[in-house]
Amino acid sequence: LDLSHPEIIPANADQEQLSPVYPTTEGLSQRVLRRLVKQVLTLQRQKPFLREILPAEFRERYQLMSLEAALERLHQPRRSEGVPGDQDPARYRLVFEELLAQHLALRQARRQIRREQAPILAPRGKLYKRLLANLPFAPTVAQSRVLDEIRTDLASHTPMLRLVQGDVGSGKTLVAAGAALAAIEAGYQVALMAPTALLAEQHARNFETWFSPLGLRTLFLSGQLNQRARREAQQSLLNGEAQLVVGTHALFQESVQFKRLGLVIVDEQHRFGVHQRLALTAKSPDGLRPHQLVMTATPIPRTLAMSAYADLDVSIIDELPPGRTPVTTVVINSARRDEIIERISEVCAQGRQAYWVCPLIEESEAVSAQAAESTEALLREALPHLRIGLVHGRMKTAEKNMIMDAFKAHELDLLVATTVIEVGVDVPNASLMIIENAERLGLAQLHQLRGRVGRGATASHCVLLYDEPLSERGRARLSLMRATQDGFKIAEEDLKLRGPGEV
C-alpha cells in the first residue's frame, strides 16, 4: 500500500474537535483551509458578522439550531458527537435557511413581475380547433383542463407565470401547442426554449408538422447553425415572418430580436436557472412583458414545488392518453448481462427495437461505470446480426440527428446511448430499455429513461442493471422503480429516501 503526499496530523489526546476534510483546489491545502475556517469561526464568536435571520421564537417552533451553533457543529464537530450526517440538525438548519431564502426571493420576483403589463391574448380559438381536426387523437380531460387554466392567464394584462407538470407521456407538447396558437392567433410570436439541441430539434419538427398545415412558419435556432442560416432565421423573427421559434440557449443571444413576442415556453425548467428563463421574457420590443409557460416532465412533490417554484402557479396533467401500455420493470445484477443480450436478440427478431443506456461517454479510471463506446463495441461483437447505432452528447448535432432518424425509421435495431435520450425521444416501436449502472442514476432520471418505451401498443420492458455491492438505500430506490410507474409517487418517495439534507 502506497501513500502519496500524506498530510500528517499529530495525535493529540486533548483535541476535542474532529479534523474536517474539505474539497481542495490547486494551491490551497487542507491545512490552510482549516486555519482560515477556524479564524472565521473565532471571529464570529468574538464579534459576530453573520447575522441570525431567524427569530428565536421561529427557531423554537421549528426546532432549529442557531446559525452560529450549526456552523460550529459542521466545521468543528466534537469527538463525542461524531461526524454530522445528512439528517444532522446542523445541516437541516442550513438547508432550511437556503430554501427559505430562495422561496422569499422567488416570491419577491413574482410580485415585481406582477406589477408589469403583458399583452392580452384572448383569441376565439380557431387555430386550435383546426389543429385538433388534423390530429388522429383527442386531448384528454386533464390536457383540456390545464389548457383552460393557461387561456385564463393569457387573457389577462398580468404576465402569466405558470408551471405545467406532467408525468412522462402525459401530452405536455399538445398543451404547449394550444398555448402557442392562442398567442399566434392574437397576433404575437412565440419562443420555445429546450435544454438540448436534440430535444429542441424534435420539438421543432413536431410543431412544424402540426403548424405548417395551418399556414404558420416554425424556425429552429441553435448555436450550431451556420452563420448564414442563423442570420436568415434572426431576420425572419425581426420582421415577423416566423410565428414560432424553437431553440436552445442560442435564444438568449442579443442578436436574437423579435417583432412582437407574446409568449415564452420553457421546457424542462430544472435545466435552466431562474434568471435564464426570465431573461428571455425581456426581449419584447413593445414594453410589454411576454407571458411565460414552464413545462417539466420531472414530477416534483407539491411541498418541494412550493419552494423551488414559488414564483409560479402550478398546473398538473394527471392523466395519460389512452392506449399507453404499462412498462414492466425488472432489477437484475449485471453479472447476468449475457441473458439480457439474448433477450435483445429475441426482441429485435420480433421486429421491435431496444435501447441500451450507459452513464458515461468514455472509459474513466475514476468511475467504474460502463461507457457507451466500449459497450457498443461489446454488443456489436455479441450481436453481429443486429444493426447497432451509438449516440452521445459529444457528437455533433447533425450526426446525432442522423442516427436518431435512422433509429426512428427502423434502420437500426439497437441504440446504445448516454442519458442524452432521457427526454423528448419518441419511438413507439422501441419496447425494451436496458439501463446500465442504474444505481448511479437518480430516480427522476431513471423514470425519464423508462418513459422512452411503452409508447406503442406492444408490451414493453425496462431492465435496471446494477453492480454489487449495492447499498441499502440503492436497493430501496431500485425497488421503488420496480414497484410503480407513477412519477409523482416516485418523486415523493425519493424525497423521503433522500431526506432534507439533499433537497
Coordinates of C-alpha atoms in Angstrom, one line a residue:
L1 CA 0.0 0.0 0.0
D2 CA 1.5 3.3 -1.1
L3 CA 0.6 6.7 0.4
S4 CA 1.2 9.7 -1.9
H5 CA 1.9 13.0 -0.2
P6 CA 0.1 12.2 3.0
E7 CA -1.0 15.0 5.4
I8 CA 0.1 14.1 8.9
I9 CA -1.8 15.5 11.9
P10 CA -0.1 14.8 15.2
A11 CA -2.3 12.8 17.6
N12 CA -3.5 15.0 20.5
A13 CA -5.5 13.5 23.3
D14 CA -6.6 17.0 24.3
Q15 CA -8.1 17.8 20.9
E16 CA -11.9 17.9 21.4
Q17 CA -12.8 18.5 17.8
L18 CA -12.6 16.2 14.8
S19 CA -10.5 17.4 11.9
P20 CA -12.7 18.4 8.9
V21 CA -11.8 17.4 5.4
Y22 CA -12.7 20.0 2.7
P23 CA -12.7 19.8 -1.1
T24 CA -9.4 21.3 -2.2
T25 CA -8.2 23.2 -5.2
E26 CA -4.6 23.5 -6.5
G27 CA -2.5 25.8 -4.3
L28 CA -5.0 25.6 -1.4
S29 CA -4.2 22.8 1.1
Q30 CA -6.4 21.2 3.8
R31 CA -4.2 22.9 6.5
V32 CA -4.7 26.4 5.1
L33 CA -8.5 25.8 4.7
R34 CA -8.8 24.6 8.2
R35 CA -6.8 27.5 9.6
L36 CA -9.0 30.0 7.6
V37 CA -12.3 28.4 8.7
K38 CA -11.1 28.4 12.3
Q39 CA -10.2 32.1 12.1
V40 CA -13.6 32.9 10.7
L41 CA -15.4 30.9 13.4
T42 CA -13.3 32.5 16.2
L43 CA -14.1 36.0 14.7
Q44 CA -17.8 35.1 14.6
R45 CA -17.8 34.2 18.3
Q46 CA -15.9 37.4 19.3
K47 CA -17.6 39.9 17.0
P48 CA -20.5 38.3 15.1
F49 CA -20.7 39.4 11.4
L50 CA -23.0 36.7 10.2
R51 CA -26.4 37.9 11.2
E52 CA -29.0 35.4 12.6
I53 CA -32.0 36.0 10.3
L54 CA -34.4 33.6 12.1
P55 CA -36.1 34.9 15.3
A56 CA -35.7 32.8 18.4
E57 CA -39.4 32.2 18.6
F58 CA -39.3 30.8 15.0
R59 CA -36.3 28.6 15.7
E60 CA -38.0 27.2 18.8
R61 CA -41.2 26.5 16.9
Y62 CA -39.4 24.5 14.2
Q63 CA -36.7 23.1 16.5
L64 CA -33.9 24.8 14.6
M65 CA -30.3 25.4 15.8
S66 CA -28.9 28.9 15.8
L67 CA -26.7 29.7 12.8
E68 CA -23.6 30.0 14.9
A69 CA -24.2 26.6 16.6
A70 CA -24.9 25.0 13.2
L71 CA -21.6 26.3 11.7
E72 CA -19.6 25.2 14.8
R73 CA -21.2 21.7 14.6
L74 CA -20.4 21.2 10.9
H75 CA -16.9 22.7 10.8
Q76 CA -15.7 21.7 14.3
P77 CA -17.7 18.7 15.5
R78 CA -16.8 17.4 18.9
R79 CA -15.4 13.8 19.1
S80 CA -18.3 12.9 21.5
E81 CA -20.9 14.0 18.9
G82 CA -19.5 12.1 15.9
V83 CA -19.5 13.2 12.3
P84 CA -22.5 15.2 11.1
G85 CA -24.6 13.2 8.6
D86 CA -27.3 14.1 6.1
Q87 CA -30.0 14.2 8.7
D88 CA -28.0 16.2 11.3
P89 CA -29.8 19.2 12.9
A90 CA -27.0 21.5 11.8
R91 CA -27.3 20.5 8.2
Y92 CA -31.1 20.7 8.5
R93 CA -30.8 24.3 9.7
L94 CA -28.7 25.4 6.8
V95 CA -30.9 23.7 4.3
F96 CA -34.0 25.3 5.9
E97 CA -32.4 28.8 5.6
E98 CA -31.4 28.2 2.0
L99 CA -34.8 27.1 0.9
L100 CA -36.5 29.9 2.8
A101 CA -34.2 32.5 1.2
Q102 CA -34.9 31.0 -2.3
H103 CA -38.7 31.0 -1.6
L104 CA -38.7 34.6 -0.5
A105 CA -36.5 35.7 -3.4
L106 CA -38.8 34.0 -5.9
R107 CA -41.9 35.5 -4.2
Q108 CA -40.3 38.9 -4.5
A109 CA -39.5 38.3 -8.2
R110 CA -43.1 37.3 -8.7
R111 CA -44.5 40.4 -7.1
Q112 CA -42.2 42.6 -9.2
I113 CA -43.3 40.9 -12.5
R114 CA -46.9 41.1 -11.5
R115 CA -46.7 44.9 -11.5
E116 CA -45.7 44.8 -15.1
Q117 CA -48.1 44.7 -18.1
A118 CA -48.5 41.7 -20.5
P119 CA -50.3 41.6 -23.8
I120 CA -53.9 40.4 -23.7
L121 CA -54.1 37.1 -25.7
A122 CA -57.8 36.2 -26.0
P123 CA -58.5 34.8 -29.5
R124 CA -61.5 32.8 -30.4
G125 CA -59.5 29.5 -30.7
K126 CA -60.0 28.9 -34.4
L127 CA -56.3 27.8 -35.0
Y128 CA -56.5 25.3 -32.1
K129 CA -59.7 23.8 -33.4
R130 CA -58.1 23.4 -36.8
L131 CA -55.1 21.7 -35.2
L132 CA -57.4 19.2 -33.4
A133 CA -59.2 18.4 -36.6
N134 CA -55.9 17.4 -38.2
L135 CA -54.8 15.1 -35.3
P136 CA -55.6 11.4 -35.1
F137 CA -56.4 11.7 -31.3
A138 CA -58.4 13.9 -29.0
P139 CA -56.9 15.7 -25.9
T140 CA -57.5 14.1 -22.5
V141 CA -59.7 15.8 -19.8
A142 CA -56.5 16.8 -17.9
Q143 CA -55.0 18.4 -21.0
S144 CA -58.1 20.4 -21.7
R145 CA -58.4 21.5 -18.1
V146 CA -54.8 22.7 -18.0
L147 CA -55.1 24.5 -21.3
D148 CA -58.2 26.3 -19.9
E149 CA -56.1 27.5 -16.9
I150 CA -53.5 28.8 -19.4
R151 CA -56.0 30.6 -21.5
T152 CA -57.5 32.3 -18.5
D153 CA -54.0 33.6 -17.7
L154 CA -53.3 34.7 -21.2
A155 CA -56.5 36.7 -21.3
S156 CA -55.2 39.0 -18.5
H157 CA -52.9 42.0 -18.6
T158 CA -51.0 40.4 -15.7
P159 CA -48.0 38.4 -17.0
M160 CA -48.6 34.6 -16.8
L161 CA -46.1 32.7 -14.8
R162 CA -47.3 29.1 -14.9
L163 CA -45.6 25.7 -14.4
V164 CA -47.1 22.7 -16.2
Q165 CA -46.2 19.4 -14.6
G166 CA -46.9 16.1 -16.3
D167 CA -45.7 12.6 -16.0
V168 CA -43.7 11.0 -18.8
G169 CA -46.0 10.7 -21.9
S170 CA -48.9 12.8 -20.5
G171 CA -49.0 15.1 -23.5
K172 CA -47.5 18.4 -22.4
T173 CA -46.5 19.2 -26.0
L174 CA -50.1 19.4 -27.1
V175 CA -50.8 21.8 -24.3
A176 CA -47.9 23.9 -25.3
A177 CA -49.1 23.9 -28.9
G178 CA -52.6 25.1 -27.7
A179 CA -51.0 28.0 -25.7
A180 CA -48.7 28.9 -28.7
L181 CA -51.7 29.0 -31.1
A182 CA -53.6 31.3 -28.7
A183 CA -50.7 33.8 -28.8
I184 CA -50.2 33.5 -32.6
E185 CA -53.9 33.9 -33.3
A186 CA -53.8 37.1 -31.2
G187 CA -51.0 38.4 -33.5
Y188 CA -47.9 37.7 -31.4
Q189 CA -44.8 35.5 -31.7
V190 CA -43.8 32.5 -29.5
A191 CA -40.4 31.3 -28.4
L192 CA -39.9 27.8 -27.1
M193 CA -36.6 27.0 -25.3
A194 CA -35.3 23.5 -24.7
P195 CA -32.1 22.5 -22.8
T196 CA -30.5 20.3 -25.5
A197 CA -30.3 20.6 -29.3
L198 CA -31.7 17.1 -29.6
L199 CA -34.8 17.9 -27.7
A200 CA -35.2 21.4 -29.4
E201 CA -34.9 19.9 -32.8
Q202 CA -37.5 17.3 -32.0
H203 CA -39.9 20.0 -30.7
A204 CA -39.2 22.0 -33.9
R205 CA -40.1 19.0 -36.1
N206 CA -43.3 18.3 -34.1
F207 CA -44.5 21.9 -34.3
E208 CA -43.6 22.1 -38.0
T209 CA -45.7 19.1 -38.7
W210 CA -48.7 20.5 -36.7
F211 CA -48.4 24.2 -37.7
S212 CA -47.4 24.0 -41.3
P213 CA -50.9 22.9 -42.5
L214 CA -52.2 25.9 -40.6
G215 CA -50.1 28.3 -42.7
L216 CA -47.7 29.0 -39.8
R217 CA -43.9 29.2 -40.0
T218 CA -41.7 27.4 -37.4
L219 CA -38.0 28.2 -37.0
F220 CA -35.2 26.2 -35.4
L221 CA -32.4 28.2 -33.8
S222 CA -29.3 26.7 -32.2
G223 CA -25.7 27.7 -31.7
Q224 CA -24.6 25.0 -34.2
L225 CA -26.4 26.6 -37.2
N226 CA -24.0 28.2 -39.8
Q227 CA -23.8 32.0 -39.9
R228 CA -26.0 32.4 -43.0
A229 CA -28.8 30.2 -41.6
R230 CA -28.7 31.9 -38.3
R231 CA -28.8 35.4 -39.9
E232 CA -31.8 34.4 -42.0
A233 CA -33.6 33.0 -39.0
Q234 CA -33.0 36.1 -37.0
Q235 CA -34.3 38.3 -39.8
S236 CA -37.5 36.2 -40.0
L237 CA -38.1 36.8 -36.3
L238 CA -37.3 40.5 -36.5
N239 CA -39.7 41.2 -39.4
G240 CA -42.4 38.9 -38.0
E241 CA -42.4 36.3 -40.9
A242 CA -41.9 33.5 -38.4
Q243 CA -44.6 33.0 -35.7
L244 CA -42.7 30.4 -33.6
V245 CA -39.0 29.8 -32.9
V246 CA -37.7 26.7 -31.1
G247 CA -34.2 26.8 -29.8
T248 CA -31.6 26.2 -27.1
H249 CA -29.5 28.8 -25.2
A250 CA -28.9 30.5 -28.5
L251 CA -32.3 32.3 -28.0
F252 CA -30.5 34.3 -25.2
Q253 CA -28.1 36.0 -27.6
E254 CA -28.5 39.7 -28.1
S255 CA -28.7 39.3 -31.8
V256 CA -32.0 37.4 -31.5
Q257 CA -34.7 40.0 -31.6
F258 CA -38.5 39.7 -32.0
K259 CA -41.1 41.9 -33.8
R260 CA -43.8 41.1 -31.3
L261 CA -43.0 38.4 -28.6
G262 CA -46.1 37.5 -26.6
L263 CA -45.3 34.0 -25.1
V264 CA -42.2 32.3 -23.9
I265 CA -42.4 28.5 -23.3
V266 CA -39.5 26.9 -21.4
D267 CA -39.2 23.1 -21.5
E268 CA -37.5 21.1 -18.7
Q269 CA -37.3 24.1 -16.5
H270 CA -34.9 22.4 -14.0
R271 CA -32.1 22.6 -16.6
F272 CA -32.3 26.4 -16.6
G273 CA -31.7 28.9 -13.9
V274 CA -34.5 31.4 -12.8
H275 CA -32.5 34.3 -14.3
Q276 CA -32.1 32.5 -17.6
R277 CA -35.8 31.9 -18.2
L278 CA -36.7 35.5 -17.0
A279 CA -34.0 36.9 -19.4
L280 CA -35.9 35.6 -22.4
T281 CA -39.1 37.5 -21.4
A282 CA -37.2 40.8 -21.5
K283 CA -36.9 40.5 -25.3
S284 CA -40.3 42.1 -26.1
P285 CA -39.8 45.4 -28.0
D286 CA -43.1 46.9 -27.2
G287 CA -42.5 47.3 -23.4
L288 CA -45.0 44.6 -22.5
R289 CA -43.6 41.5 -20.7
P290 CA -44.4 38.3 -22.5
H291 CA -46.4 35.6 -20.7
Q292 CA -44.3 32.6 -19.6
L293 CA -45.2 28.9 -19.6
V294 CA -42.8 26.5 -17.9
M295 CA -43.0 22.7 -18.6
T296 CA -41.4 19.8 -16.9
A297 CA -41.7 16.0 -17.3
T298 CA -39.9 15.6 -13.9
P299 CA -42.7 15.3 -11.4
I300 CA -42.0 17.4 -8.3
P301 CA -43.5 16.8 -4.9
R302 CA -46.0 19.6 -4.2
T303 CA -44.3 20.5 -0.9
L304 CA -41.0 20.9 -2.8
A305 CA -42.6 22.7 -5.7
M306 CA -43.9 25.4 -3.3
S307 CA -40.2 26.3 -2.5
A308 CA -38.5 25.5 -5.8
Y309 CA -41.1 27.3 -8.0
A310 CA -42.6 29.9 -5.6
D311 CA -42.9 32.4 -8.4
L312 CA -45.1 30.1 -10.5
D313 CA -48.7 28.9 -10.5
V314 CA -48.8 25.2 -10.9
S315 CA -50.9 23.1 -13.2
I316 CA -50.7 19.3 -13.3
I317 CA -51.6 16.9 -16.2
D318 CA -52.5 13.9 -14.0
E319 CA -53.8 11.7 -16.8
L320 CA -52.1 9.6 -19.5
P321 CA -53.6 9.4 -23.1
P322 CA -55.5 6.1 -23.7
G323 CA -53.6 3.3 -25.4
R324 CA -50.4 3.5 -23.4
T325 CA -49.1 0.1 -22.4
P326 CA -47.6 -0.3 -18.9
V327 CA -43.9 -0.9 -18.7
T328 CA -42.7 -4.0 -16.7
T329 CA -39.6 -3.1 -14.8
V330 CA -37.1 -5.7 -13.6
V331 CA -33.9 -5.2 -11.4
I332 CA -31.1 -7.5 -12.4
N333 CA -27.4 -8.0 -11.4
S334 CA -25.0 -7.0 -14.2
A335 CA -23.4 -10.5 -13.8
R336 CA -26.4 -11.7 -15.9
R337 CA -25.5 -9.5 -18.8
D338 CA -25.4 -12.4 -21.2
E339 CA -29.1 -13.2 -20.5
I340 CA -30.0 -9.6 -21.3
I341 CA -28.1 -9.7 -24.6
E342 CA -30.0 -12.8 -25.6
R343 CA -33.3 -11.0 -24.7
I344 CA -32.3 -8.1 -27.1
S345 CA -31.8 -10.6 -29.9
E346 CA -35.3 -12.1 -29.3
V347 CA -37.0 -8.7 -29.2
C348 CA -35.3 -7.5 -32.4
A349 CA -36.2 -10.8 -34.1
Q350 CA -39.8 -9.9 -33.4
G351 CA -39.4 -6.7 -35.4
R352 CA -39.1 -4.4 -32.4
Q353 CA -36.2 -2.2 -31.2
A354 CA -34.2 -1.6 -28.0
Y355 CA -32.2 1.0 -26.1
W356 CA -29.0 0.3 -24.1
V357 CA -28.2 3.3 -21.9
C358 CA -24.8 4.0 -20.2
P359 CA -23.9 6.8 -17.8
L360 CA -20.5 7.7 -19.3
I361 CA -19.2 8.5 -22.8
E362 CA -15.7 7.1 -22.4
E363 CA -13.8 4.9 -20.0
S364 CA -12.9 6.6 -16.8
E365 CA -10.5 5.5 -14.1
A366 CA -12.4 7.4 -11.5
V367 CA -15.8 5.8 -12.1
S368 CA -16.3 2.1 -12.9
A369 CA -19.5 2.7 -14.9
Q370 CA -19.6 1.1 -18.4
A371 CA -19.1 3.6 -21.1
A372 CA -21.3 3.8 -24.2
E373 CA -18.4 3.4 -26.6
S374 CA -17.0 0.3 -25.1
T375 CA -20.5 -1.2 -24.6
E376 CA -21.3 -0.6 -28.3
A377 CA -18.2 -2.5 -29.3
L378 CA -19.1 -5.4 -27.0
L379 CA -22.7 -5.5 -28.3
R380 CA -21.5 -5.4 -31.9
E381 CA -19.4 -8.5 -31.2
A382 CA -22.1 -10.3 -29.3
L383 CA -24.9 -9.4 -31.8
P384 CA -23.3 -9.3 -35.2
H385 CA -26.7 -9.8 -36.9
L386 CA -28.2 -6.6 -35.5
R387 CA -27.9 -3.0 -36.8
I388 CA -26.5 -1.1 -33.9
G389 CA -26.1 2.7 -33.5
L390 CA -24.4 5.0 -30.9
V391 CA -25.4 8.4 -29.8
H392 CA -24.0 10.6 -27.0
G393 CA -23.7 14.3 -26.1
R394 CA -20.2 14.9 -27.6
M395 CA -21.3 14.1 -31.1
K396 CA -22.2 16.9 -33.5
T397 CA -25.9 17.7 -33.8
A398 CA -26.1 16.6 -37.4
E399 CA -24.5 13.3 -36.6
K400 CA -26.8 12.7 -33.6
N401 CA -29.9 13.6 -35.7
M402 CA -28.8 11.3 -38.5
I403 CA -28.5 8.4 -36.0
M404 CA -31.8 9.2 -34.2
D405 CA -33.6 9.5 -37.6
A406 CA -32.2 6.1 -38.6
F407 CA -33.5 4.6 -35.3
K408 CA -37.0 6.1 -35.8
A409 CA -37.1 4.8 -39.3
H410 CA -36.2 1.3 -38.0
E411 CA -32.9 1.3 -39.9
L412 CA -31.3 0.4 -36.6
D413 CA -32.4 -2.3 -34.2
L414 CA -30.4 -1.3 -31.1
L415 CA -29.4 2.2 -30.0
V416 CA -26.6 2.5 -27.5
A417 CA -26.8 5.9 -25.8
T418 CA -25.9 8.0 -22.8
T419 CA -28.6 9.8 -20.9
V420 CA -28.8 12.3 -23.8
I421 CA -32.0 10.5 -24.7
E422 CA -33.7 10.9 -21.4
V423 CA -36.2 13.5 -22.6
G424 CA -38.1 14.1 -25.8
V425 CA -37.2 10.9 -27.8
D426 CA -40.4 9.2 -29.1
V427 CA -40.0 5.9 -31.0
P428 CA -43.2 3.8 -30.5
N429 CA -41.6 0.6 -31.9
A430 CA -39.0 0.6 -29.2
S431 CA -40.1 -1.9 -26.5
L432 CA -37.0 -2.7 -24.5
M433 CA -34.9 -0.4 -22.3
I434 CA -31.7 -1.6 -20.6
I435 CA -30.1 0.9 -18.2
E436 CA -26.5 0.1 -17.2
N437 CA -25.4 1.0 -13.7
A438 CA -28.9 2.1 -12.7
E439 CA -27.8 2.5 -9.1
R440 CA -25.7 5.5 -10.2
L441 CA -28.6 7.5 -11.7
G442 CA -31.3 9.5 -9.8
L443 CA -34.9 8.2 -9.7
A444 CA -36.1 11.1 -11.8
Q445 CA -33.6 10.3 -14.5
L446 CA -34.4 6.6 -14.4
H447 CA -38.1 7.4 -14.7
Q448 CA -37.5 9.6 -17.7
L449 CA -35.4 7.0 -19.4
R450 CA -38.0 4.3 -18.8
G451 CA -40.5 6.6 -20.4
R452 CA -38.8 6.2 -23.8
V453 CA -40.5 2.8 -24.1
G454 CA -44.2 1.9 -23.6
R455 CA -45.2 4.4 -26.3
G456 CA -46.8 1.9 -28.6
A457 CA -49.3 -0.9 -28.4
T458 CA -46.6 -3.6 -27.6
A459 CA -45.9 -4.7 -24.1
S460 CA -42.6 -3.1 -23.0
H461 CA -39.9 -3.9 -20.5
C462 CA -37.2 -1.8 -18.6
V463 CA -34.2 -3.6 -17.2
L464 CA -32.3 -1.9 -14.4
L465 CA -28.8 -3.4 -14.3
Y466 CA -26.8 -2.8 -11.1
D467 CA -23.3 -3.7 -9.8
E468 CA -22.5 -5.2 -6.4
P469 CA -22.1 -4.1 -3.7
L470 CA -25.5 -2.3 -3.6
S471 CA -26.2 -0.1 -0.6
E472 CA -29.4 -0.5 1.3
R473 CA -30.6 2.9 0.1
G474 CA -29.7 2.0 -3.5
R475 CA -31.7 -1.2 -3.2
A476 CA -34.7 0.7 -1.9
R477 CA -34.5 3.1 -4.8
L478 CA -34.4 0.4 -7.5
S479 CA -37.2 -1.5 -5.7
L480 CA -39.3 1.7 -5.9
M481 CA -38.8 1.9 -9.6
R482 CA -39.9 -1.7 -10.0
A483 CA -43.0 -1.2 -7.8
T484 CA -44.6 1.8 -9.5
Q485 CA -44.7 3.9 -12.7
D486 CA -46.4 6.9 -11.1
G487 CA -43.8 9.7 -11.5
F488 CA -45.4 11.8 -8.7
K489 CA -45.3 8.8 -6.2
I490 CA -41.6 8.2 -7.2
A491 CA -40.8 11.9 -6.6
E492 CA -42.5 11.8 -3.1
E493 CA -40.7 8.6 -2.1
D494 CA -37.4 9.9 -3.5
L495 CA -37.8 12.9 -1.2
K496 CA -38.3 10.7 1.8
L497 CA -35.3 8.5 0.9
R498 CA -33.0 11.5 0.3
G499 CA -34.1 13.4 3.4
P500 CA -33.9 17.2 3.8
G501 CA -30.1 17.2 3.6
E502 CA -30.1 16.5 -0.1
V503 CA -33.1 18.7 -1.2

